[in-house]
mmCIF file of C-alpha atoms in Angstrom:
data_model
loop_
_atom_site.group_PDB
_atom_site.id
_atom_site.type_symbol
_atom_site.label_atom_id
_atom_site.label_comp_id
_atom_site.label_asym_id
_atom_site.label_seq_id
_atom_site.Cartn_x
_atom_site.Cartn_y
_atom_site.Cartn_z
ATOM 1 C CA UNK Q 996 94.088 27.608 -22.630
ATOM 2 C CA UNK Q 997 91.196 30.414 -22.876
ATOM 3 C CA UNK Q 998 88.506 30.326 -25.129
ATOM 4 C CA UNK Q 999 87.042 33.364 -25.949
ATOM 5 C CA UNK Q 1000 83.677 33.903 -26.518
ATOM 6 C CA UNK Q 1001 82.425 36.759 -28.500
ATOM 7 C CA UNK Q 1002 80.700 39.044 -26.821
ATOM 8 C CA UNK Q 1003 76.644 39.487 -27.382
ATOM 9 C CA UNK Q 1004 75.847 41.846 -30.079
ATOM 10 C CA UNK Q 1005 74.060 45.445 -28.405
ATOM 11 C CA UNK Q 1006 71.040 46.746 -30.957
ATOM 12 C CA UNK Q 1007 72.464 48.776 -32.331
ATOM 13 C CA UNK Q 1008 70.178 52.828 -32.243
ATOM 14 C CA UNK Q 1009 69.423 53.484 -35.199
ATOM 15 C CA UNK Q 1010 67.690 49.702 -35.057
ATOM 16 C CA UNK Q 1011 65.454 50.956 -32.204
ATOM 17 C CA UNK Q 1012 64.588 53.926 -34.298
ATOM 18 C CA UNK Q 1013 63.470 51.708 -37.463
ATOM 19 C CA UNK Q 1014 61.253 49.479 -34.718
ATOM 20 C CA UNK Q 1015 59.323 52.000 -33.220
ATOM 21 C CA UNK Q 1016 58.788 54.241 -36.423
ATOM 22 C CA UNK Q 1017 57.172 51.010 -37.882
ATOM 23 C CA UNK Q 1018 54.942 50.085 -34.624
ATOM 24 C CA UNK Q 1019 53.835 54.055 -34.721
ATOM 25 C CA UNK Q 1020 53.697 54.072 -38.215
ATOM 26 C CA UNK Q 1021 51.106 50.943 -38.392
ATOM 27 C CA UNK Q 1022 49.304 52.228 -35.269
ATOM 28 C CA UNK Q 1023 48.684 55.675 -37.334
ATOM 29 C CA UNK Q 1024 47.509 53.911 -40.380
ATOM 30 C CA UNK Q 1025 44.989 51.749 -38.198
ATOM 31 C CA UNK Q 1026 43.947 54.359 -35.969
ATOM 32 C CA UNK Q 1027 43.097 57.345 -38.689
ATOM 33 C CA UNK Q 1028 40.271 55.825 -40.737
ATOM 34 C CA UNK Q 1029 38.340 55.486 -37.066
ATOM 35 C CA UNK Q 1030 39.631 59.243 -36.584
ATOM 36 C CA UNK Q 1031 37.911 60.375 -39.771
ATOM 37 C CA UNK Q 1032 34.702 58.592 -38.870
ATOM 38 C CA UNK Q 1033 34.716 60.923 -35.313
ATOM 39 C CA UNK Q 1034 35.833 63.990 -36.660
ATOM 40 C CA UNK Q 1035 33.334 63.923 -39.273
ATOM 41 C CA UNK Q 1036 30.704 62.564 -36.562
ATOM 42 C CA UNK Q 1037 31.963 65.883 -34.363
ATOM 43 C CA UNK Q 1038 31.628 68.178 -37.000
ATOM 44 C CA UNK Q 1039 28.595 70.342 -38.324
ATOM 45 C CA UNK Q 1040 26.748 69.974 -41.771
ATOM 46 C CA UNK Q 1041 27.636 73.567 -43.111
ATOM 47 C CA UNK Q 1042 31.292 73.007 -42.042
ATOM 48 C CA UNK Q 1043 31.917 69.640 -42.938
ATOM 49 C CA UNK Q 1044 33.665 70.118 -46.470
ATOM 50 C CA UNK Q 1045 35.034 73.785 -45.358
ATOM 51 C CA UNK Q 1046 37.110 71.789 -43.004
ATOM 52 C CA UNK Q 1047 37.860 68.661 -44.989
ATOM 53 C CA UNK Q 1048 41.686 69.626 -45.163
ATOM 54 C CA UNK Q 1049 42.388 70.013 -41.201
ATOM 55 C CA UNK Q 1050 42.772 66.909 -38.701
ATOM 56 C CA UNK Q 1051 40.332 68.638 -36.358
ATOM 57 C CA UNK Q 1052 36.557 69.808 -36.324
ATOM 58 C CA UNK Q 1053 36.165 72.762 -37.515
ATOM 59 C CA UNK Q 1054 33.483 73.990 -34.635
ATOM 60 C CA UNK Q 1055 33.064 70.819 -32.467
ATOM 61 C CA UNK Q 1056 29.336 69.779 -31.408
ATOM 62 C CA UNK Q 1057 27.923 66.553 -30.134
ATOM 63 C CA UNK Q 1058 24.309 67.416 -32.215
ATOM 64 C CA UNK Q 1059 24.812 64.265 -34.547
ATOM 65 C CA UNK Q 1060 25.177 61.945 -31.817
ATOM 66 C CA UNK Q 1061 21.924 63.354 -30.033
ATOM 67 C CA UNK Q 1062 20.182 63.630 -33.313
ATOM 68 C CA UNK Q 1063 21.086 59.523 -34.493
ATOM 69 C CA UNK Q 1064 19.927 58.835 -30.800
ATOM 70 C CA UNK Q 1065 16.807 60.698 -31.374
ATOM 71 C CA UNK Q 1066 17.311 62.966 -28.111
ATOM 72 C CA UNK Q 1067 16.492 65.856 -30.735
ATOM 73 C CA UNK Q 1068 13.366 67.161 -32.926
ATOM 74 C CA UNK Q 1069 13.025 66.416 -36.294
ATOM 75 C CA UNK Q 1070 12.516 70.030 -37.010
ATOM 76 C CA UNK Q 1071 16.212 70.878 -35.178
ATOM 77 C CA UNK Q 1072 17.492 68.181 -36.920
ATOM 78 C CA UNK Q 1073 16.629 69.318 -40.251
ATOM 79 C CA UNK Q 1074 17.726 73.073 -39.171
ATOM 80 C CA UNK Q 1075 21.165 71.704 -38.394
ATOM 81 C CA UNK Q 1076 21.413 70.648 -41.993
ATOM 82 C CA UNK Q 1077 20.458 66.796 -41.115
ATOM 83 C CA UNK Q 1078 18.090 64.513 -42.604
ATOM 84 C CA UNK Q 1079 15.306 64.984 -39.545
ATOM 85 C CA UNK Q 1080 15.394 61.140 -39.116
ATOM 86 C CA UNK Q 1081 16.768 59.193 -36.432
ATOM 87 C CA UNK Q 1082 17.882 55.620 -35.551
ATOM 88 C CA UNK Q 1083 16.479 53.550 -32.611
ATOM 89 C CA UNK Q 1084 19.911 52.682 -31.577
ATOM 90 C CA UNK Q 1085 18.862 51.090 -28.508
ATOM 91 C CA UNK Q 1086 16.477 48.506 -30.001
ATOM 92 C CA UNK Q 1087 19.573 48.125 -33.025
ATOM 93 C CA UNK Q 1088 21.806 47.265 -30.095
ATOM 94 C CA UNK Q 1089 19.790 44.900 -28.192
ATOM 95 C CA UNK Q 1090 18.751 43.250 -31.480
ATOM 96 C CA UNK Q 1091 22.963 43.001 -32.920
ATOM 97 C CA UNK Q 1092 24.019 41.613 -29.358
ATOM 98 C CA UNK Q 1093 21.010 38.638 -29.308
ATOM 99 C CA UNK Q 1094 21.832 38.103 -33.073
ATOM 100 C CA UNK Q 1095 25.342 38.115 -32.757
ATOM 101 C CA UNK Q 1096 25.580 36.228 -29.204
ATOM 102 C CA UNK Q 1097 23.562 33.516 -30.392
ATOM 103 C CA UNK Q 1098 25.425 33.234 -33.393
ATOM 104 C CA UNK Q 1099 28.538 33.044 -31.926
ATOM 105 C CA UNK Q 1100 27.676 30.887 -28.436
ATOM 106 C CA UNK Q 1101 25.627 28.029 -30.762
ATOM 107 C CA UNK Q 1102 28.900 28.311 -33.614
ATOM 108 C CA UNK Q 1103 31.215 27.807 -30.904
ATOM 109 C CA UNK Q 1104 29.782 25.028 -29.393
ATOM 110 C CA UNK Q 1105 28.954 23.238 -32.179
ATOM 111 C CA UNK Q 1106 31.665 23.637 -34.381
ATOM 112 C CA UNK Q 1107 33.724 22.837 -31.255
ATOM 113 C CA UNK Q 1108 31.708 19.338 -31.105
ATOM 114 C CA UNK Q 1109 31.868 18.614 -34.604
ATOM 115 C CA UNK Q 1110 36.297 19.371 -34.021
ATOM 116 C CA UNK Q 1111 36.555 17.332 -31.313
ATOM 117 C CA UNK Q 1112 34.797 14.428 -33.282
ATOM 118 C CA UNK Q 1113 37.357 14.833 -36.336
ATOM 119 C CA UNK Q 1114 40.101 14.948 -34.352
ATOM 120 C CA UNK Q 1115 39.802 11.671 -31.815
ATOM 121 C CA UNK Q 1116 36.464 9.931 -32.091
ATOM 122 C CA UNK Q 1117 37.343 7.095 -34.592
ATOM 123 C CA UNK Q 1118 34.300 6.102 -37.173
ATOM 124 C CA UNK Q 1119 33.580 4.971 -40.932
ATOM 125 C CA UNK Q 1120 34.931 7.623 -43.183
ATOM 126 C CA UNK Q 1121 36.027 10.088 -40.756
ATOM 127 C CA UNK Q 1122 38.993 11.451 -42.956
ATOM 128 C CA UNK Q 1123 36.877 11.364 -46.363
ATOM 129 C CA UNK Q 1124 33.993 13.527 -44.608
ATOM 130 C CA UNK Q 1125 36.660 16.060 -43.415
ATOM 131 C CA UNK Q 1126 37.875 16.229 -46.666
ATOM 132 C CA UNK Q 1127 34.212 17.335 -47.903
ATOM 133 C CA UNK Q 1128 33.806 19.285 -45.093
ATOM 134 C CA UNK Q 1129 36.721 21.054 -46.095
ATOM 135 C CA UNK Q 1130 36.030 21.782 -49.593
ATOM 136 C CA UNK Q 1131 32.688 23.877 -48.341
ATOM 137 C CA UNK Q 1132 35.145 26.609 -47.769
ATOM 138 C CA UNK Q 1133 35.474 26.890 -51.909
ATOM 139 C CA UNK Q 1134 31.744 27.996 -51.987
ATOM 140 C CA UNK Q 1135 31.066 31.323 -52.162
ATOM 141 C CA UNK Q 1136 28.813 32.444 -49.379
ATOM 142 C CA UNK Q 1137 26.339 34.248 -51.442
ATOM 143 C CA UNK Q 1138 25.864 31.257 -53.123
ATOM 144 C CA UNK Q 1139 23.874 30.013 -50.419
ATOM 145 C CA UNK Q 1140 21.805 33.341 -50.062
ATOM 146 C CA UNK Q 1141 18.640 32.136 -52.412
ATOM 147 C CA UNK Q 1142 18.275 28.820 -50.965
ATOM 148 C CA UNK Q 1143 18.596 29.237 -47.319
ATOM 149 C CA UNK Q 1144 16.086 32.229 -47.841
ATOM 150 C CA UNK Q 1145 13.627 30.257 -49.711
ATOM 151 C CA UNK Q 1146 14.134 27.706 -47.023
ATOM 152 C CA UNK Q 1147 13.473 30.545 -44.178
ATOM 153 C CA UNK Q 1148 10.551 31.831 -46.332
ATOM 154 C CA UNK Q 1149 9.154 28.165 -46.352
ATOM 155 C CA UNK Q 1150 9.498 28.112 -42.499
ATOM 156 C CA UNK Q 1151 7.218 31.320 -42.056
ATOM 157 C CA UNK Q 1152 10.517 32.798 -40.549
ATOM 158 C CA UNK Q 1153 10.902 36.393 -42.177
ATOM 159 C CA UNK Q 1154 11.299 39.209 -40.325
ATOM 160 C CA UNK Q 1155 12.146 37.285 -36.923
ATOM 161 C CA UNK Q 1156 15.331 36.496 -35.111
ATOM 162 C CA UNK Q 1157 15.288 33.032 -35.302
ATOM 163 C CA UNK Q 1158 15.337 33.237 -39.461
ATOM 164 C CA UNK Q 1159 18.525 35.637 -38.883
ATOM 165 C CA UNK Q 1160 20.310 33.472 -36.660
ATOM 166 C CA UNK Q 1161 19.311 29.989 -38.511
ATOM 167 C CA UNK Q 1162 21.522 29.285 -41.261
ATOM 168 C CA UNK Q 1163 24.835 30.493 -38.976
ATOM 169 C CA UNK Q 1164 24.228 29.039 -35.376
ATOM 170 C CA UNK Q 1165 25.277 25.971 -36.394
ATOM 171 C CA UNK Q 1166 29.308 25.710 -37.609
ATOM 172 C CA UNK Q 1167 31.558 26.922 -40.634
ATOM 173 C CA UNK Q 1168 34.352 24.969 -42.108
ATOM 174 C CA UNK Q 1169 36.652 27.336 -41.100
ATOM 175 C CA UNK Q 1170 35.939 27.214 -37.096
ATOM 176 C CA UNK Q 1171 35.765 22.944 -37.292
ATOM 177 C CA UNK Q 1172 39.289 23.086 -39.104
ATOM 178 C CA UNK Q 1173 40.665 25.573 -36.586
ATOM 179 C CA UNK Q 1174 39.292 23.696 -33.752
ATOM 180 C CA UNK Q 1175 40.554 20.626 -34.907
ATOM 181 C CA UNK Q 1176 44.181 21.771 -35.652
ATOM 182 C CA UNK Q 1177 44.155 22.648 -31.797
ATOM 183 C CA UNK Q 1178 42.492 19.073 -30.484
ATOM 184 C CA UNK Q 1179 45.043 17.282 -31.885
ATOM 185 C CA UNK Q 1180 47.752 18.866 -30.666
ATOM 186 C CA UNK Q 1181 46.509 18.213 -26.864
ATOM 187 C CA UNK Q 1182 47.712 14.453 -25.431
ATOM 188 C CA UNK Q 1183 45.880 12.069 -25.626
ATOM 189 C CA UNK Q 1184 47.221 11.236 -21.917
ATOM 190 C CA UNK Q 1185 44.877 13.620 -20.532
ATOM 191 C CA UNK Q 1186 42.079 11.887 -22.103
ATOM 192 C CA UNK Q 1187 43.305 8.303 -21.097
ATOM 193 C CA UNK Q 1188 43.603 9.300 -18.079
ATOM 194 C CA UNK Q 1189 39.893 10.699 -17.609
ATOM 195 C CA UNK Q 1190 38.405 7.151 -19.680
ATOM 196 C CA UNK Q 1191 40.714 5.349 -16.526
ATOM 197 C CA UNK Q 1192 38.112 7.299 -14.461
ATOM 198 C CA UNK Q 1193 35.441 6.451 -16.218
ATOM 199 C CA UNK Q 1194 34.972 9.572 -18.005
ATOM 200 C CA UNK Q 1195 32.316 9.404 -21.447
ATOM 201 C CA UNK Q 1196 33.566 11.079 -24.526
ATOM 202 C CA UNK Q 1197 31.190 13.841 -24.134
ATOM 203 C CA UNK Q 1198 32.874 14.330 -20.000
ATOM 204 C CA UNK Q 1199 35.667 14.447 -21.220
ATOM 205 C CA UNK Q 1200 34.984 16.928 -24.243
ATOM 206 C CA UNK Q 1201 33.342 19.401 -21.654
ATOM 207 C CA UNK Q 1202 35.779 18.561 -18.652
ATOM 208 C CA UNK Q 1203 38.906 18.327 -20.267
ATOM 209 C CA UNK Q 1204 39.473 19.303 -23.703
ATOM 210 C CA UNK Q 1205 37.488 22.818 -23.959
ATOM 211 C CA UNK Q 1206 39.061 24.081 -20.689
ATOM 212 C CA UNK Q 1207 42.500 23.286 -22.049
ATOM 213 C CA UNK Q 1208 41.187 25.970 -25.036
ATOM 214 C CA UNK Q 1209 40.081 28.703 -23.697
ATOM 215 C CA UNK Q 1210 42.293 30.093 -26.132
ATOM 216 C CA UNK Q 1211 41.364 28.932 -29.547
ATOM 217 C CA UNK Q 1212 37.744 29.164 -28.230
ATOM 218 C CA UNK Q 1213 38.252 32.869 -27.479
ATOM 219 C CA UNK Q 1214 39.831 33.522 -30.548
ATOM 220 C CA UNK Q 1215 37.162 32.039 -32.882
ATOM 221 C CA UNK Q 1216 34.381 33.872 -30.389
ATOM 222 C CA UNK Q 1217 35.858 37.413 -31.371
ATOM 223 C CA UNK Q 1218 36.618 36.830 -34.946
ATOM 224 C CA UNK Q 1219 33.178 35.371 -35.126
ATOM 225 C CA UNK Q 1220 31.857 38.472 -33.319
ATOM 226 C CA UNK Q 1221 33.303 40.870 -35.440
ATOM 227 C CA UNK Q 1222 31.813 39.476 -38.510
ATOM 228 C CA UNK Q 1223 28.387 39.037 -37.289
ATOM 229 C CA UNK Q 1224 28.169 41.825 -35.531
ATOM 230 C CA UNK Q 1225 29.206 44.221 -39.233
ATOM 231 C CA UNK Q 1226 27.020 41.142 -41.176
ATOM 232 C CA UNK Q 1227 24.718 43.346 -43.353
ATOM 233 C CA UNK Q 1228 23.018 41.558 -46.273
ATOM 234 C CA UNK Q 1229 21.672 38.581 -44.682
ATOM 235 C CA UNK Q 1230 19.814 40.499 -41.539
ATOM 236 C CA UNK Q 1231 18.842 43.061 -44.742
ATOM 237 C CA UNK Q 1232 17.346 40.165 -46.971
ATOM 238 C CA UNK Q 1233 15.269 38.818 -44.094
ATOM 239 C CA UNK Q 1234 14.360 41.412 -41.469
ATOM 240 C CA UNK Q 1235 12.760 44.420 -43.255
ATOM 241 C CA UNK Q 1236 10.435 45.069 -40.085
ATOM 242 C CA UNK Q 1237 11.969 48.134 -37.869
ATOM 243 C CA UNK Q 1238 11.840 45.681 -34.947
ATOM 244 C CA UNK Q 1239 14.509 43.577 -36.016
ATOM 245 C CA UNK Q 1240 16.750 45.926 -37.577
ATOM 246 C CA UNK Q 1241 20.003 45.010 -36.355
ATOM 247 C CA UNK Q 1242 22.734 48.530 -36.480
ATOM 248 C CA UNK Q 1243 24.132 47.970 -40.357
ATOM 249 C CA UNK Q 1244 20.308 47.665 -41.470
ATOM 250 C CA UNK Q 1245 19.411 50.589 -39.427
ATOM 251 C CA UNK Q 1246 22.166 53.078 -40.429
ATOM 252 C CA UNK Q 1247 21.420 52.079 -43.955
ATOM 253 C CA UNK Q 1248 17.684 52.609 -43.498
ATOM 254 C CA UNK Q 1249 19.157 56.138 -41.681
ATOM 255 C CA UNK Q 1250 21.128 56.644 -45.177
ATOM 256 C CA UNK Q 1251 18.531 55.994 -47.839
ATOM 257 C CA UNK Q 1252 16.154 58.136 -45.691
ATOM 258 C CA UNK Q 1253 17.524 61.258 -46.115
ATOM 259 C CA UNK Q 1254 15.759 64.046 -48.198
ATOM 260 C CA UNK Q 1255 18.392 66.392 -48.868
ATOM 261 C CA UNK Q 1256 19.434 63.375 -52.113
ATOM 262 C CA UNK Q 1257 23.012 63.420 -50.639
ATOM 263 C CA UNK Q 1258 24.011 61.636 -47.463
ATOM 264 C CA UNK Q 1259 23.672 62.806 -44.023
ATOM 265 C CA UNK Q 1260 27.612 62.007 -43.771
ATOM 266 C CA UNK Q 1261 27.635 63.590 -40.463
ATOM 267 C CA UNK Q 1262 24.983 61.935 -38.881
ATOM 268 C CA UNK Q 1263 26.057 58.023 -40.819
ATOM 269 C CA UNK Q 1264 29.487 59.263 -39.405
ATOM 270 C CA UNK Q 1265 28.213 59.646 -35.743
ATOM 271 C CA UNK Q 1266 25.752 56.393 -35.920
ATOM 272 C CA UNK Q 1267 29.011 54.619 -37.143
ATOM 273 C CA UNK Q 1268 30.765 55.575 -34.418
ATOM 274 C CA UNK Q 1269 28.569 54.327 -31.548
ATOM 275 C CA UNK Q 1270 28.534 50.707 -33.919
ATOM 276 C CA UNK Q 1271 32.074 50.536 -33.287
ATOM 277 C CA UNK Q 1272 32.457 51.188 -29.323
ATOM 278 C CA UNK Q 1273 31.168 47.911 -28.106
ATOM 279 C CA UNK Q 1274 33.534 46.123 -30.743
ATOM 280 C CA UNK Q 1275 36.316 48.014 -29.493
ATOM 281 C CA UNK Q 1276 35.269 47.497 -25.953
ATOM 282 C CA UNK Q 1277 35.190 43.684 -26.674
ATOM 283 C CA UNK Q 1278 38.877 43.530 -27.965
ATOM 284 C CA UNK Q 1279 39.986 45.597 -25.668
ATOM 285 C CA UNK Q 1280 38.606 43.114 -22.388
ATOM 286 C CA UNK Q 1281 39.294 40.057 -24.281
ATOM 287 C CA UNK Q 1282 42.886 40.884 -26.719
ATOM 288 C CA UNK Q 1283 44.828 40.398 -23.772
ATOM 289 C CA UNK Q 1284 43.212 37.486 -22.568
ATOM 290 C CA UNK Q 1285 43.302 35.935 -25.954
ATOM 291 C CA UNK Q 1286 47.402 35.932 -25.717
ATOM 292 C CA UNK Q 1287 47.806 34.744 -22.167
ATOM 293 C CA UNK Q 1288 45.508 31.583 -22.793
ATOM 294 C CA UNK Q 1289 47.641 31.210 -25.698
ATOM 295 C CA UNK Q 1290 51.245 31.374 -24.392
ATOM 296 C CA UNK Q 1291 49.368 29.127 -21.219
ATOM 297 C CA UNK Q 1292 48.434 26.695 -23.966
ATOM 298 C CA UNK Q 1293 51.764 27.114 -25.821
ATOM 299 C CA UNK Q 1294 53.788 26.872 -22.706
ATOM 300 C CA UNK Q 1295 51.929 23.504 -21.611
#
């Protein structure tokens, strides 16, 4: 007697055709607000609105890159129809990557800590503190504005890095929950195994558990990066000196100085630009890392 088996269903075209539209189609919608910000940052003051309508520049020019860089006069500047100020991108850049590394290398490590203590160190109200722990999430950030800057002001800490960094180096809910989610799904075999060898908690913390999650720990790193590195109010509220402007501040302070009384949209446009590269750069190295010490994680 012969069983027959039915045969495995082919995709059928038109199913292809629906799969890719909708990849290109979300890929287009992603892709053409960042589009916008360069073709505005490529085109000239006097034809900026004349060529509103049209996907391209109008008459091309890299002048608002060179005059947000300051490689250009303030006189030229103002005779290209800009604001004649400039941004000191390079000291904004250094000062966003030691904000936001320090941010995210002391969050990372201590939120990872504070995880790893939730999920197998065993002491008096472990579950109860979570639980409060938890809740912080309800609060509204800006809650906590006034009091940690009173608290900074107290310090003698205004207009310095270390009053920027303070009251985020330490951990969020958020990253302790999402750490903790992962510990607990590693076996506890592992760590058996390294206490059989006479491993401390803190060994095997560092030796075993966060090279298991490289992937988690990647994950929170970039999602923490992205959001300090676009964080505006808080490096606003306590650096006001030009020395610690971080690149939000500065293209703000670029925006509010322009004497025209409308924005130098070319010039934020082109200053907006250069504040995205290195994020872009970062997903670009790490994305695909990101997945593969996932599915390595996943597959274990």
């Amino acid at each position: 007697m012969t069983v027959l088996t039915p045969k495995p269903r082919k995709n059928l075209p038109w199913e292809h055709f629906l799969a890719w539209f909708g990849i290109t189609l979300v890929i287009v919608l992603s892709i053409f607000p960042i589009w916008i910000v360069l073709k505005t940052a490529l085109s000239s003051s006097t034809t900026l609105f004349e060529g509103a309508p049209r996907l391209l520049p109008s008459e091309p020019t890299l002048d608002n890159f060179k005059r947000v860089l300051g490689m250009v006069s303030a006189e030229d500047a103002l005779k290209a129809g800009g604001s004649g100020q400039s941004v000191n991108f390079l000291r904004s850049i250094w000062n966003s990557v030691v904000f936001t590394g320090l941010i995210v290398i002391g969050q990372t490590f201590f939120s990872a800590l504070a995880a790893y203590a939730f999920a197998r160190l065993k002491f008096p109200f472990r579950d109860q503190i979570f639980t409060l722990l938890l809740t912080a999430m309800m609060v509204p950030g800006i809650v906590l504005f006034i009091p940690n800057f009173i608290t900074i002001k107290n310090l003698g800490w205004l207009n310095t890095m270390q009053g920027m960094v303070a009251p985020y180096i330490l951990m969020t809910p958020f990253a302790v929950f999402f750490l903790r989610q992962f510990f607990l799904s590693i076996p506890k075999e592992t760590e058996e195994a390294a206490v059989l060898d006479g491993a401390s908690p803190f060994m095997i913390f560092w030796k075993v558990v966060l090279p298991m999650s490289q992937g988690p720990l990647a994950t929170l790193g970039i999602l923490t990066t992205i959001g300090m590195w676009n964080d505006f109010f808080w490096p606003y509220l306590i650096g006001k000196d030009e020395s610690v402007y971080t690149l939000p501040v500065a293209l703000q302070q670029f925006q509010t100085q322009t004497p025209q009384g409308s924005p130098d949209w070319t010039g934020l446009m082109a200053g907006a630009f250069l504040s995205i590269i290195p994020v872009f750069i970062l997903l670009l190295i790490m994305g695909k890392r990101v997945i593969e010490s996932l599915a390595f994680s996943g597959g274990k």
